[in-house]
Coordinates of N, CA, C and O and ligand atoms in Angstrom, one line a residue:
M1472 N -22.9 -213.5 -93.5 CA -22.2 -212.2 -94.5 C -23.5 -211.2 -95.0 O -23.8 -211.6 -96.1
K1473 N -23.7 -210.4 -94.3 CA -25.5 -209.6 -94.5 C -25.1 -208.5 -94.5 O -23.8 -207.9 -93.9
K1474 N -25.5 -207.6 -95.1 CA -25.4 -206.0 -95.0 C -26.6 -205.1 -94.9 O -28.0 -205.6 -95.1
A1475 N -26.3 -204.5 -94.2 CA -27.3 -203.5 -93.1 C -27.0 -202.3 -93.9 O -26.4 -201.6 -94.3
L1476 N -28.5 -201.6 -94.1 CA -28.8 -200.2 -94.5 C -28.8 -199.4 -93.2 O -29.8 -199.7 -92.6
L1477 N -28.0 -198.4 -93.0 CA -27.9 -197.6 -91.8 C -28.4 -195.9 -92.2 O -27.6 -195.6 -92.6
I1478 N -29.5 -195.6 -91.5 CA -30.3 -194.4 -92.3 C -30.1 -193.6 -91.0 O -30.7 -193.9 -90.2
V1479 N -29.3 -192.7 -91.1 CA -28.9 -191.8 -89.9 C -30.1 -190.7 -90.0 O -29.9 -189.5 -90.7
D1480 N -30.8 -190.6 -89.0 CA -31.1 -189.4 -88.7 C -32.1 -188.4 -89.7 O -32.1 -187.3 -89.7
V1481 N -32.7 -189.3 -90.5 CA -33.9 -188.6 -91.3 C -34.9 -188.1 -90.7 O -36.1 -188.8 -90.8
Q1482 N -35.1 -186.9 -90.0 CA -36.1 -186.7 -89.0 C -36.1 -185.1 -89.3 O -35.6 -184.2 -90.1
N1483 N -37.6 -184.5 -89.2 CA -38.1 -183.4 -89.6 C -37.2 -182.3 -89.0 O -37.4 -181.4 -90.0
D1484 N -36.6 -182.2 -88.0 CA -35.8 -181.3 -87.9 C -34.5 -180.8 -88.5 O -33.8 -179.9 -88.5
F1485 N -34.4 -181.9 -89.3 CA -33.1 -181.7 -90.1 C -33.5 -181.6 -91.6 O -32.6 -181.7 -92.7
C1486 N -34.8 -181.4 -91.9 CA -35.4 -181.4 -93.3 C -35.6 -179.9 -93.4 O -35.8 -179.0 -92.0
P1487 N -35.5 -179.4 -94.4 CA -36.4 -177.8 -94.5 C -37.3 -178.0 -93.9 O -38.6 -178.4 -93.9
G1488 N -37.4 -176.3 -93.1 CA -38.5 -176.4 -92.3 C -38.7 -176.8 -90.7 O -39.3 -176.4 -90.0
G1489 N -37.5 -177.7 -90.6 CA -37.1 -178.2 -89.4 C -36.2 -177.1 -88.5 O -35.7 -176.3 -89.2
A1490 N -35.9 -177.5 -87.0 CA -34.8 -176.4 -86.4 C -33.7 -176.5 -86.9 O -32.9 -175.6 -86.6
L1491 N -33.3 -177.6 -87.6 CA -31.8 -177.5 -88.3 C -31.7 -178.1 -89.2 O -31.1 -178.8 -89.5
G1492 N -32.7 -177.4 -90.2 CA -33.1 -178.0 -91.7 C -31.6 -177.8 -92.3 O -31.2 -176.7 -92.5
V1493 N -31.5 -178.9 -93.3 CA -30.0 -178.9 -93.7 C -30.7 -178.6 -95.4 O -31.9 -179.1 -96.0
K1494 N -29.9 -178.2 -96.3 CA -30.6 -178.2 -97.6 C -30.4 -178.9 -98.4 O -29.7 -180.0 -98.3
E1495 N -31.6 -179.4 -98.9 CA -32.2 -180.4 -99.5 C -32.2 -181.8 -98.5 O -32.1 -183.1 -99.0
G1496 N -32.3 -181.8 -97.4 CA -32.2 -182.8 -96.5 C -33.4 -183.7 -97.2 O -33.0 -184.7 -96.7
D1497 N -34.5 -183.3 -97.6 CA -35.5 -184.4 -97.7 C -35.6 -184.9 -99.1 O -35.9 -186.0 -99.2
K1498 N -34.4 -184.6 -99.8 CA -34.3 -185.4 -100.9 C -33.5 -186.6 -100.8 O -33.3 -187.3 -102.0
V1499 N -33.2 -186.5 -99.9 CA -32.2 -188.5 -99.4 C -33.5 -189.1 -99.3 O -33.3 -190.6 -99.7
V1500 N -34.7 -188.6 -99.1 CA -35.7 -189.8 -98.6 C -36.5 -190.7 -100.0 O -36.0 -191.9 -99.6
P1501 N -36.5 -190.1 -101.1 CA -36.8 -191.0 -102.1 C -35.7 -191.8 -102.5 O -35.6 -192.9 -103.1
V1502 N -34.4 -191.5 -102.2 CA -33.2 -192.4 -102.7 C -33.1 -193.5 -101.6 O -32.7 -194.7 -102.1
I1503 N -33.5 -193.2 -100.6 CA -33.2 -194.2 -99.6 C -34.5 -195.2 -99.6 O -34.1 -196.1 -99.4
N1504 N -35.5 -194.7 -99.9 CA -36.7 -195.8 -100.1 C -36.3 -196.7 -101.4 O -36.8 -198.0 -100.8
K1505 N -35.8 -196.3 -102.0 CA -35.6 -197.3 -103.3 C -34.7 -198.0 -102.9 O -34.7 -199.0 -103.8
L1506 N -33.6 -197.8 -102.1 CA -32.6 -198.7 -101.8 C -33.1 -200.0 -100.5 O -32.5 -200.8 -100.6
M1507 N -34.3 -199.3 -100.0 CA -34.2 -200.5 -98.7 C -34.4 -202.1 -99.0 O -34.0 -202.7 -98.2
K1508 N -34.8 -202.1 -100.2 CA -35.1 -203.6 -100.2 C -34.1 -204.7 -101.1 O -34.1 -205.5 -100.9
Q1509 N -32.7 -204.0 -101.2 CA -31.7 -204.3 -101.7 C -31.0 -204.7 -100.2 O -29.7 -205.7 -100.0
F1510 N -31.3 -204.5 -99.0 CA -30.6 -204.9 -97.8 C -31.3 -206.0 -97.0 O -32.7 -206.3 -96.9
D1511 N -30.6 -206.8 -96.1 CA -30.9 -208.0 -95.4 C -31.6 -207.4 -94.1 O -32.5 -207.4 -93.4
L1512 N -31.2 -206.1 -93.6 CA -31.4 -205.5 -92.6 C -31.4 -203.9 -93.0 O -30.9 -203.4 -93.4
V1513 N -32.6 -203.2 -92.0 CA -32.7 -201.6 -92.5 C -32.9 -201.3 -90.8 O -33.8 -201.6 -90.3
I1514 N -32.0 -200.3 -90.8 CA -31.7 -199.9 -89.5 C -31.6 -198.0 -89.5 O -31.1 -197.6 -90.5
S1515 N -32.8 -197.7 -88.6 CA -32.5 -196.3 -88.3 C -32.1 -195.4 -87.6 O -32.1 -196.3 -86.4
S1516 N -31.4 -194.3 -87.4 CA -31.3 -193.7 -86.3 C -31.8 -192.5 -86.1 O -32.6 -191.7 -87.0
Q1517 N -32.1 -192.1 -84.9 CA -32.7 -190.8 -84.3 C -32.1 -190.1 -83.1 O -32.0 -190.6 -82.4
D1518 N -31.7 -188.7 -83.6 CA -31.3 -187.8 -82.6 C -32.7 -187.9 -81.7 O -33.8 -187.5 -82.0
W1519 N -32.2 -187.8 -80.3 CA -33.2 -187.9 -79.1 C -32.8 -187.4 -78.0 O -32.7 -188.2 -77.0
H1520 N -33.1 -186.1 -78.0 CA -32.4 -185.3 -77.0 C -33.2 -184.6 -76.1 O -34.6 -184.4 -75.9
P1521 N -32.8 -184.9 -74.7 CA -33.2 -183.7 -73.6 C -33.5 -182.3 -73.8 O -32.3 -182.0 -74.3
A1522 N -34.3 -182.2 -73.4 CA -34.6 -180.6 -73.6 C -33.3 -179.4 -73.0 O -33.2 -178.4 -73.5
D1523 N -32.9 -180.3 -71.9 CA -31.9 -179.4 -71.2 C -30.4 -180.3 -71.6 O -29.4 -179.8 -71.0
S1524 N -30.4 -180.8 -72.8 CA -29.1 -181.1 -73.0 C -27.8 -180.2 -73.4 O -28.4 -179.2 -73.8
V1525 N -26.6 -180.7 -73.0 CA -25.7 -179.5 -73.2 C -25.4 -179.2 -74.5 O -24.5 -178.2 -75.3
H1526 N -25.8 -180.3 -75.4 CA -25.7 -180.4 -77.0 C -26.4 -178.7 -77.5 O -25.8 -178.1 -78.4
F1527 N -27.1 -178.3 -76.6 CA -27.6 -177.1 -77.2 C -26.8 -175.8 -77.1 O -27.6 -174.8 -77.2
E1528 N -25.8 -176.2 -76.2 CA -24.6 -175.0 -76.3 C -24.4 -174.8 -77.6 O -23.7 -173.5 -77.8
K1529 N -24.1 -176.0 -78.4 CA -23.6 -175.6 -79.8 C -24.9 -175.5 -80.7 O -24.2 -175.2 -81.9
W1530 N -25.9 -175.9 -80.6 CA -26.7 -176.0 -81.8 C -28.0 -175.5 -81.6 O -28.3 -175.5 -80.1
P1531 N -28.8 -174.9 -82.4 CA -30.1 -174.7 -82.0 C -31.3 -175.7 -81.7 O -30.5 -177.0 -81.5
V1532 N -31.8 -175.9 -80.6 CA -32.6 -176.8 -80.0 C -33.4 -177.4 -81.2 O -33.9 -176.9 -82.2
H1533 N -33.2 -178.8 -81.3 CA -33.8 -179.5 -82.1 C -34.0 -181.3 -81.9 O -33.3 -181.6 -80.8
C1534 N -34.4 -181.7 -82.4 CA -34.9 -183.6 -81.9 C -34.9 -183.6 -80.8 O -34.5 -184.2 -79.8
V1535 N -35.8 -182.7 -80.1 CA -35.9 -183.1 -78.4 C -36.9 -184.2 -78.5 O -37.9 -184.6 -79.1
A1536 N -36.6 -185.1 -77.6 CA -37.6 -186.5 -77.4 C -38.7 -186.2 -77.3 O -39.3 -185.5 -76.9
G1537 N -39.4 -187.1 -78.5 CA -40.9 -187.1 -78.2 C -41.7 -186.0 -78.9 O -42.9 -185.8 -79.2
T1538 N -41.2 -185.0 -79.8 CA -41.5 -183.8 -80.6 C -41.5 -184.2 -81.8 O -41.0 -185.0 -82.4
W1539 N -42.5 -183.3 -82.6 CA -42.2 -183.7 -84.4 C -41.1 -183.6 -84.8 O -40.9 -184.3 -85.7
G1540 N -40.2 -182.7 -84.4 CA -39.0 -182.7 -85.1 C -37.9 -183.7 -85.0 O -37.3 -183.9 -85.5
A1541 N -38.4 -184.5 -84.0 CA -37.7 -185.5 -83.7 C -38.5 -187.2 -84.5 O -37.3 -187.8 -84.5
Q1542 N -39.5 -186.9 -85.1 CA -40.2 -187.8 -85.8 C -39.4 -188.3 -87.0 O -38.9 -187.4 -87.8
L1543 N -39.1 -189.4 -87.6 CA -38.6 -189.8 -89.1 C -39.7 -189.1 -90.1 O -40.4 -188.8 -89.7
H1544 N -38.7 -188.3 -90.9 CA -39.5 -187.9 -92.0 C -41.0 -188.5 -92.7 O -40.8 -189.9 -92.6
A1545 N -42.4 -188.0 -92.7 CA -43.4 -188.7 -92.9 C -43.4 -189.6 -94.2 O -43.7 -190.9 -94.4
D1546 N -42.6 -189.0 -95.1 CA -42.3 -189.8 -96.7 C -41.5 -191.1 -96.5 O -41.4 -191.9 -97.0
L1547 N -40.5 -191.5 -95.5 CA -39.5 -192.7 -95.2 C -40.6 -193.8 -94.9 O -41.3 -193.7 -94.3
K1548 N -40.1 -194.9 -95.8 CA -40.9 -196.0 -95.5 C -40.7 -196.7 -94.2 O -39.5 -198.0 -94.2
D1549 N -41.5 -196.4 -93.3 CA -41.3 -196.8 -91.6 C -41.1 -198.2 -91.7 O -40.6 -199.1 -90.7
H1550 N -42.2 -199.1 -92.4 CA -42.7 -200.4 -92.4 C -41.4 -201.1 -92.8 O -41.4 -202.4 -92.4
K1551 N -40.5 -200.8 -93.4 CA -39.3 -201.3 -93.8 C -38.1 -201.6 -92.9 O -37.1 -202.0 -93.2
I1552 N -38.3 -200.3 -92.0 CA -37.1 -200.5 -90.9 C -36.9 -201.9 -90.0 O -38.4 -202.0 -89.3
D1553 N -36.3 -202.3 -89.7 CA -36.3 -203.5 -88.7 C -35.8 -202.8 -87.3 O -36.3 -203.7 -86.3
L1554 N -35.2 -201.9 -87.2 CA -34.5 -201.6 -85.9 C -34.4 -200.0 -85.9 O -33.9 -199.3 -87.0
K1555 N -35.0 -199.3 -85.0 CA -35.0 -198.1 -84.4 C -34.1 -197.6 -83.4 O -34.3 -198.0 -82.4
L1556 N -33.2 -197.1 -83.9 CA -32.1 -196.5 -82.7 C -32.3 -195.0 -82.1 O -32.6 -194.4 -82.9
R1557 N -32.3 -195.1 -80.9 CA -31.8 -193.6 -80.0 C -30.7 -193.4 -79.8 O -30.1 -194.0 -79.2
K1558 N -30.5 -191.9 -80.0 CA -29.0 -191.5 -79.6 C -29.0 -190.0 -79.1 O -30.0 -189.4 -79.5
G1559 N -28.0 -189.5 -78.9 CA -27.9 -188.4 -78.0 C -29.1 -188.0 -76.8 O -29.5 -187.1 -76.5
T1560 N -29.6 -189.4 -76.2 CA -30.4 -189.3 -75.2 C -29.9 -188.6 -73.7 O -30.6 -188.5 -72.8
D1561 N -28.9 -188.8 -73.8 CA -28.0 -188.2 -72.3 C -27.9 -186.8 -72.5 O -27.4 -186.1 -73.4
N1562 N -28.1 -186.3 -71.3 CA -28.1 -184.6 -71.3 C -26.6 -184.1 -71.3 O -26.0 -182.8 -71.4
E1563 N -25.8 -184.9 -71.1 CA -24.5 -184.5 -71.0 C -23.4 -184.8 -72.3 O -22.5 -184.5 -72.3
D1564 N -23.9 -185.4 -73.0 CA -23.3 -185.5 -74.3 C -23.8 -185.5 -75.8 O -24.9 -185.3 -76.0
D1565 N -22.9 -185.5 -77.0 CA -23.3 -184.8 -78.1 C -24.3 -186.2 -78.9 O -25.5 -186.2 -79.7
G1566 N -23.6 -187.4 -78.5 CA -24.3 -188.7 -79.3 C -24.5 -188.4 -80.9 O -25.8 -188.8 -81.4
Y1567 N -23.2 -188.1 -81.7 CA -23.4 -188.0 -83.0 C -23.5 -189.3 -83.7 O -23.9 -189.5 -84.9
S1568 N -22.8 -190.3 -83.0 CA -23.0 -191.4 -83.9 C -23.9 -192.6 -83.3 O -24.3 -192.8 -82.5
A1569 N -24.3 -193.2 -84.3 CA -25.4 -194.2 -84.3 C -24.7 -195.5 -83.5 O -25.7 -196.1 -82.5
F1570 N -23.6 -195.8 -83.0 CA -22.8 -196.6 -82.6 C -23.0 -196.1 -80.8 O -23.1 -196.7 -80.0
E1571 N -23.6 -194.9 -80.9 CA -23.6 -194.6 -79.1 C -25.2 -194.4 -78.8 O -25.7 -194.2 -77.8
A1572 N -25.8 -195.4 -79.6 CA -27.4 -195.5 -79.2 C -27.5 -196.1 -77.9 O -27.0 -196.8 -77.4
T1573 N -28.7 -195.8 -77.4 CA -28.5 -195.9 -75.9 C -30.1 -196.9 -75.5 O -30.0 -197.7 -74.7
N1574 N -30.5 -197.2 -76.7 CA -31.8 -198.2 -76.4 C -31.2 -199.9 -77.0 O -32.0 -200.8 -76.6
V1575 N -30.2 -199.9 -77.9 CA -29.8 -200.8 -78.2 C -28.0 -201.2 -78.3 O -27.5 -199.9 -78.7
A1576 N -27.6 -201.7 -78.1 CA -26.2 -201.9 -78.3 C -25.9 -202.4 -79.8 O -25.9 -203.6 -80.2
L1577 N -25.5 -201.4 -80.5 CA -25.4 -201.3 -81.7 C -24.5 -202.5 -82.4 O -25.0 -203.3 -83.4
T1578 N -23.1 -202.3 -82.2 CA -22.1 -203.5 -82.6 C -22.5 -205.0 -82.4 O -22.5 -205.4 -83.2
K1579 N -23.0 -205.1 -81.0 CA -23.7 -206.7 -80.7 C -24.6 -207.1 -81.5 O -24.6 -208.1 -81.9
Y1580 N -25.6 -206.3 -81.6 CA -26.9 -206.5 -82.7 C -26.5 -206.7 -84.1 O -26.9 -207.6 -84.8
L1581 N -25.4 -206.0 -84.6 CA -25.0 -206.2 -86.2 C -24.2 -207.7 -86.0 O -24.8 -208.6 -86.8
R1582 N -23.6 -208.0 -85.0 CA -22.9 -209.2 -85.1 C -23.6 -210.3 -85.1 O -23.4 -211.5 -85.7
D1583 N -24.5 -210.2 -84.0 CA -25.5 -211.5 -84.0 C -26.4 -211.5 -85.2 O -26.7 -212.6 -85.2
H1584 N -26.4 -210.6 -85.9 CA -27.4 -210.7 -87.1 C -26.3 -211.0 -88.0 O -26.7 -210.9 -89.2
E1585 N -24.8 -211.5 -88.0 CA -24.2 -211.6 -89.1 C -23.6 -210.8 -90.2 O -23.5 -210.8 -91.0
V1586 N -24.0 -209.3 -89.8 CA -23.5 -208.4 -90.5 C -22.2 -208.0 -90.3 O -21.8 -207.9 -89.5
T1587 N -21.6 -208.1 -91.8 CA -20.2 -207.7 -91.9 C -20.3 -206.8 -92.9 O -19.1 -205.7 -92.9
T1588 N -21.2 -205.8 -93.4 CA -20.9 -204.9 -94.4 C -22.4 -203.6 -94.0 O -23.5 -204.1 -94.2
I1589 N -21.7 -202.5 -93.7 CA -22.7 -201.2 -94.0 C -22.7 -200.3 -94.4 O -21.7 -200.1 -95.1
Y1590 N -23.9 -199.9 -95.2 CA -24.1 -198.9 -96.0 C -25.0 -198.1 -95.3 O -25.8 -197.8 -94.5
V1591 N -24.2 -196.3 -95.2 CA -24.5 -195.3 -94.2 C -25.0 -194.1 -95.0 O -24.6 -194.0 -96.0
C1592 N -26.5 -194.0 -94.8 CA -27.1 -192.7 -95.6 C -27.8 -191.7 -94.5 O -27.7 -192.1 -93.6
G1593 N -28.0 -190.8 -95.1 CA -29.0 -189.8 -94.3 C -28.1 -188.7 -93.8 O -27.3 -187.9 -94.8
L1594 N -28.6 -188.0 -92.6 CA -28.1 -186.6 -92.2 C -27.5 -186.4 -91.3 O -27.8 -187.6 -90.1
T1595 N -26.6 -185.8 -90.9 CA -26.0 -184.9 -91.8 C -24.8 -185.2 -92.2 O -23.8 -186.0 -91.0
T1596 N -23.9 -185.2 -93.1 CA -22.9 -185.8 -93.9 C -21.6 -185.1 -92.9 O -20.6 -185.9 -92.4
D1597 N -21.8 -184.3 -92.4 CA -20.5 -183.4 -91.5 C -20.5 -183.4 -90.3 O -19.4 -183.6 -89.4
Y1598 N -21.5 -184.1 -89.5 CA -21.7 -185.0 -88.0 C -22.5 -186.2 -88.0 O -21.2 -187.0 -87.8
C1599 N -23.3 -186.5 -87.9 CA -23.8 -187.9 -87.6 C -23.4 -189.0 -88.3 O -23.2 -190.0 -88.2
V1600 N -23.6 -188.5 -90.0 CA -23.4 -189.4 -90.9 C -21.6 -189.8 -90.6 O -21.3 -190.9 -90.7
K1601 N -20.9 -188.8 -90.6 CA -19.5 -188.7 -90.7 C -19.3 -189.8 -89.2 O -18.6 -191.0 -89.4
Q1602 N -19.7 -189.3 -88.4 CA -19.3 -189.8 -87.2 C -19.5 -191.5 -86.8 O -19.1 -192.6 -86.6
T1603 N -20.9 -191.9 -87.6 CA -21.4 -193.0 -87.2 C -20.2 -194.1 -88.4 O -20.1 -195.2 -88.3
A1604 N -20.1 -193.6 -89.5 CA -19.2 -194.2 -90.7 C -17.8 -194.5 -90.0 O -17.3 -195.4 -89.9
L1605 N -17.2 -193.6 -89.5 CA -16.0 -193.8 -88.8 C -15.8 -194.9 -87.8 O -15.0 -195.6 -87.5
D1606 N -17.0 -194.6 -86.8 CA -17.1 -195.6 -86.1 C -17.4 -197.2 -86.5 O -16.8 -198.1 -86.0
A1607 N -18.0 -197.5 -87.7 CA -18.3 -198.7 -88.2 C -17.0 -199.0 -88.8 O -16.9 -200.4 -88.3
V1608 N -16.2 -198.3 -89.2 CA -14.9 -198.8 -89.8 C -14.0 -199.4 -88.3 O -13.5 -200.5 -88.4
K1609 N -14.2 -198.5 -87.5 CA -13.7 -198.7 -86.1 C -13.8 -200.2 -86.0 O -12.8 -200.6 -85.0
Q1610 N -15.3 -200.5 -85.9 CA -15.5 -201.7 -85.5 C -15.4 -203.1 -86.2 O -15.8 -203.9 -85.9
G1611 N -14.9 -202.4 -87.2 CA -14.3 -203.6 -88.1 C -15.4 -204.0 -89.4 O -15.1 -205.1 -89.9
F1612 N -16.4 -203.2 -89.6 CA -17.5 -203.6 -90.9 C -17.1 -202.9 -91.7 O -16.3 -201.9 -91.8
H1613 N -17.3 -203.9 -93.0 CA -17.0 -203.0 -94.5 C -18.1 -201.9 -94.5 O -19.2 -202.0 -94.3
T1614 N -17.2 -200.7 -95.1 CA -18.4 -199.4 -94.7 C -18.5 -198.6 -95.8 O -17.2 -198.1 -96.6
F1615 N -19.6 -198.7 -96.3 CA -20.1 -197.9 -97.3 C -20.7 -196.2 -97.1 O -21.6 -196.7 -96.3
V1616 N -20.4 -195.4 -98.0 CA -21.1 -194.3 -97.5 C -22.0 -193.9 -99.1 O -21.0 -193.8 -99.9
I1617 N -23.1 -193.6 -99.0 CA -23.9 -193.5 -100.4 C -24.0 -191.7 -100.4 O -24.9 -191.0 -99.8
T1618 N -23.4 -191.4 -101.3 CA -23.1 -189.9 -101.6 C -24.4 -189.5 -101.9 O -24.3 -188.1 -101.8
D1619 N -25.2 -189.8 -102.7 CA -26.3 -189.0 -103.1 C -27.7 -189.5 -102.0 O -28.8 -188.8 -102.6
A1620 N -27.3 -189.8 -101.1 CA -28.3 -190.2 -100.1 C -27.9 -189.4 -98.6 O -27.9 -190.0 -97.7
I1621 N -27.2 -188.4 -98.8 CA -26.8 -187.8 -97.7 C -26.7 -186.2 -97.8 O -26.9 -185.5 -98.9
A1622 N -26.8 -185.5 -96.6 CA -26.8 -183.6 -97.3 C -26.3 -183.3 -95.5 O -25.8 -184.0 -94.7
A1623 N -25.6 -182.3 -95.9 CA -24.7 -181.5 -94.8 C -25.2 -180.4 -94.4 O -26.0 -179.5 -94.8
V1624 N -24.7 -180.1 -93.5 CA -25.0 -178.7 -92.3 C -24.4 -177.5 -93.1 O -24.7 -176.5 -93.3
N1625 N -22.8 -177.9 -93.6 CA -21.9 -177.1 -93.8 C -22.1 -175.8 -93.5 O -22.1 -174.7 -94.0
A1626 N -21.7 -175.8 -92.1 CA -21.7 -174.2 -90.9 C -20.6 -173.3 -91.9 O -20.7 -172.6 -91.8
Q1627 N -19.3 -174.2 -92.2 CA -18.2 -173.7 -93.2 C -18.5 -174.3 -94.3 O -18.8 -175.5 -94.7
P1628 N -18.4 -173.0 -95.7 CA -18.6 -173.5 -96.8 C -17.4 -174.7 -96.7 O -16.4 -174.7 -96.6
G1629 N -17.8 -176.3 -97.8 CA -16.8 -177.1 -97.6 C -16.8 -178.0 -97.0 O -16.0 -179.3 -96.9
D1630 N -17.3 -178.1 -95.6 CA -17.5 -179.1 -94.5 C -18.2 -180.3 -95.0 O -17.5 -181.5 -94.5
D1631 N -18.7 -180.5 -96.2 CA -19.3 -181.7 -96.6 C -18.0 -182.3 -97.4 O -17.8 -183.8 -97.0
R1632 N -17.1 -181.7 -98.1 CA -16.0 -182.2 -98.9 C -14.9 -182.6 -97.7 O -14.4 -183.8 -97.9
S1633 N -14.9 -182.0 -96.5 CA -13.8 -182.4 -95.6 C -14.3 -183.7 -94.8 O -13.5 -184.8 -94.7
A1634 N -15.7 -183.5 -94.9 CA -15.7 -184.4 -94.0 C -16.0 -186.1 -95.1 O -16.0 -187.1 -94.6
L1635 N -16.1 -185.8 -96.4 CA -16.0 -187.2 -97.3 C -14.6 -187.5 -97.4 O -14.6 -188.7 -97.3
H1636 N -13.9 -186.6 -97.2 CA -12.1 -186.6 -97.1 C -11.8 -187.4 -95.9 O -11.0 -188.7 -96.1
E1637 N -12.3 -187.1 -94.8 CA -12.1 -187.8 -93.4 C -12.8 -189.6 -93.8 O -11.9 -190.2 -93.4
M1638 N -13.6 -189.4 -94.0 CA -14.3 -190.8 -94.1 C -13.6 -191.9 -95.2 O -13.3 -192.5 -94.8
Y1639 N -13.2 -191.4 -96.3 CA -12.2 -191.8 -97.2 C -11.0 -192.5 -96.6 O -10.4 -193.5 -97.0
A1640 N -10.2 -191.3 -96.1 CA -9.3 -191.6 -95.3 C -9.2 -192.7 -94.3 O -8.1 -193.4 -94.1
A1641 N -10.2 -192.7 -93.5 CA -10.7 -193.9 -92.7 C -11.0 -195.0 -93.1 O -10.6 -196.2 -92.6
G1642 N -11.1 -195.3 -94.5 CA -11.4 -196.5 -95.2 C -12.7 -196.8 -95.7 O -13.2 -197.6 -96.1
C1643 N -13.7 -195.8 -95.5 CA -14.9 -195.6 -95.9 C -14.9 -195.9 -97.7 O -14.0 -195.4 -98.1
I1644 N -15.9 -196.5 -97.9 CA -15.8 -196.5 -99.6 C -16.8 -195.6 -100.0 O -18.3 -195.8 -99.4
L1645 N -16.9 -194.8 -101.0 CA -17.9 -193.8 -101.3 C -18.3 -194.1 -102.5 O -17.8 -194.6 -103.2
M1646 N -19.7 -194.2 -102.5 CA -20.2 -194.9 -103.7 C -22.0 -194.3 -104.0 O -22.3 -193.8 -102.9
E1647 N -22.4 -194.1 -105.4 CA -23.7 -193.4 -105.5 C -24.7 -194.8 -105.5 O -24.0 -195.9 -105.8
S1648 N -25.9 -194.5 -105.0 CA -27.1 -195.5 -105.0 C -27.3 -196.4 -105.9 O -27.1 -197.6 -106.2
E1649 N -26.6 -195.6 -107.4 CA -27.1 -196.5 -108.5 C -26.0 -197.7 -108.8 O -26.1 -198.7 -109.4
E1650 N -24.8 -197.4 -108.0 CA -23.8 -198.5 -108.3 C -23.9 -199.5 -107.0 O -23.4 -200.5 -107.3
I1651 N -25.1 -199.6 -106.4 CA -24.9 -200.8 -105.6 C -25.8 -202.0 -106.1 O -26.8 -201.7 -106.7
Ligands
VGL1228 C1 -26.5 -183.6 -86.3 C2 -26.0 -181.7 -85.6 C3 -26.4 -181.6 -84.4 C4 -26.8 -184.9 -87.2 C5 -27.1 -183.8 -84.7 O1 -28.0 -185.8 -87.0 O2 -26.0 -184.9 -88.0 N1 -26.0 -182.7 -86.6 N2 -27.1 -182.9 -84.0
ZN1229 ZN1 -28.3 -183.1 -82.2

């Protein structure tokens, strides 16, 4: 019965100044750093797109494999991360969910490590955090979303609220970092 912190896409391109920078994206970093020590396993994901991905028909070019934009935010405590996932590596799909990682079979990895509970945080609330949390529930994990450690694209105003509703309706438990 172990719990894992799943840090979704806290990458330069999703932080202010990045190609797809979201409002206050960098504000999640100190909150996440403080949380890491409370978990048996700390796992990060990175959007890692080929330059010719079909994904860029919907989005500005971001997180191209090997670029600065794809690197984790420099202030994130890298040495505390046990496993780094890469996703969106195929040029045919979006790869929003960390469960679509192509370098590690995430569900198997978590089961092998006796993880039953996952706490999801990071970027972005309305895309990769949401898809990862929904998949975690589908795979049978107790799934928490840390609401003060996420930030949204909000292409339409209120997309963050809709995403939170969708996660809650699917069975995710929403909580603040202080409550953990
Ligand atoms: C994401 C938009 C495009 C995310 C990734 O990490 O939430 N959003 N690619
Ligand atoms: Zn992407």
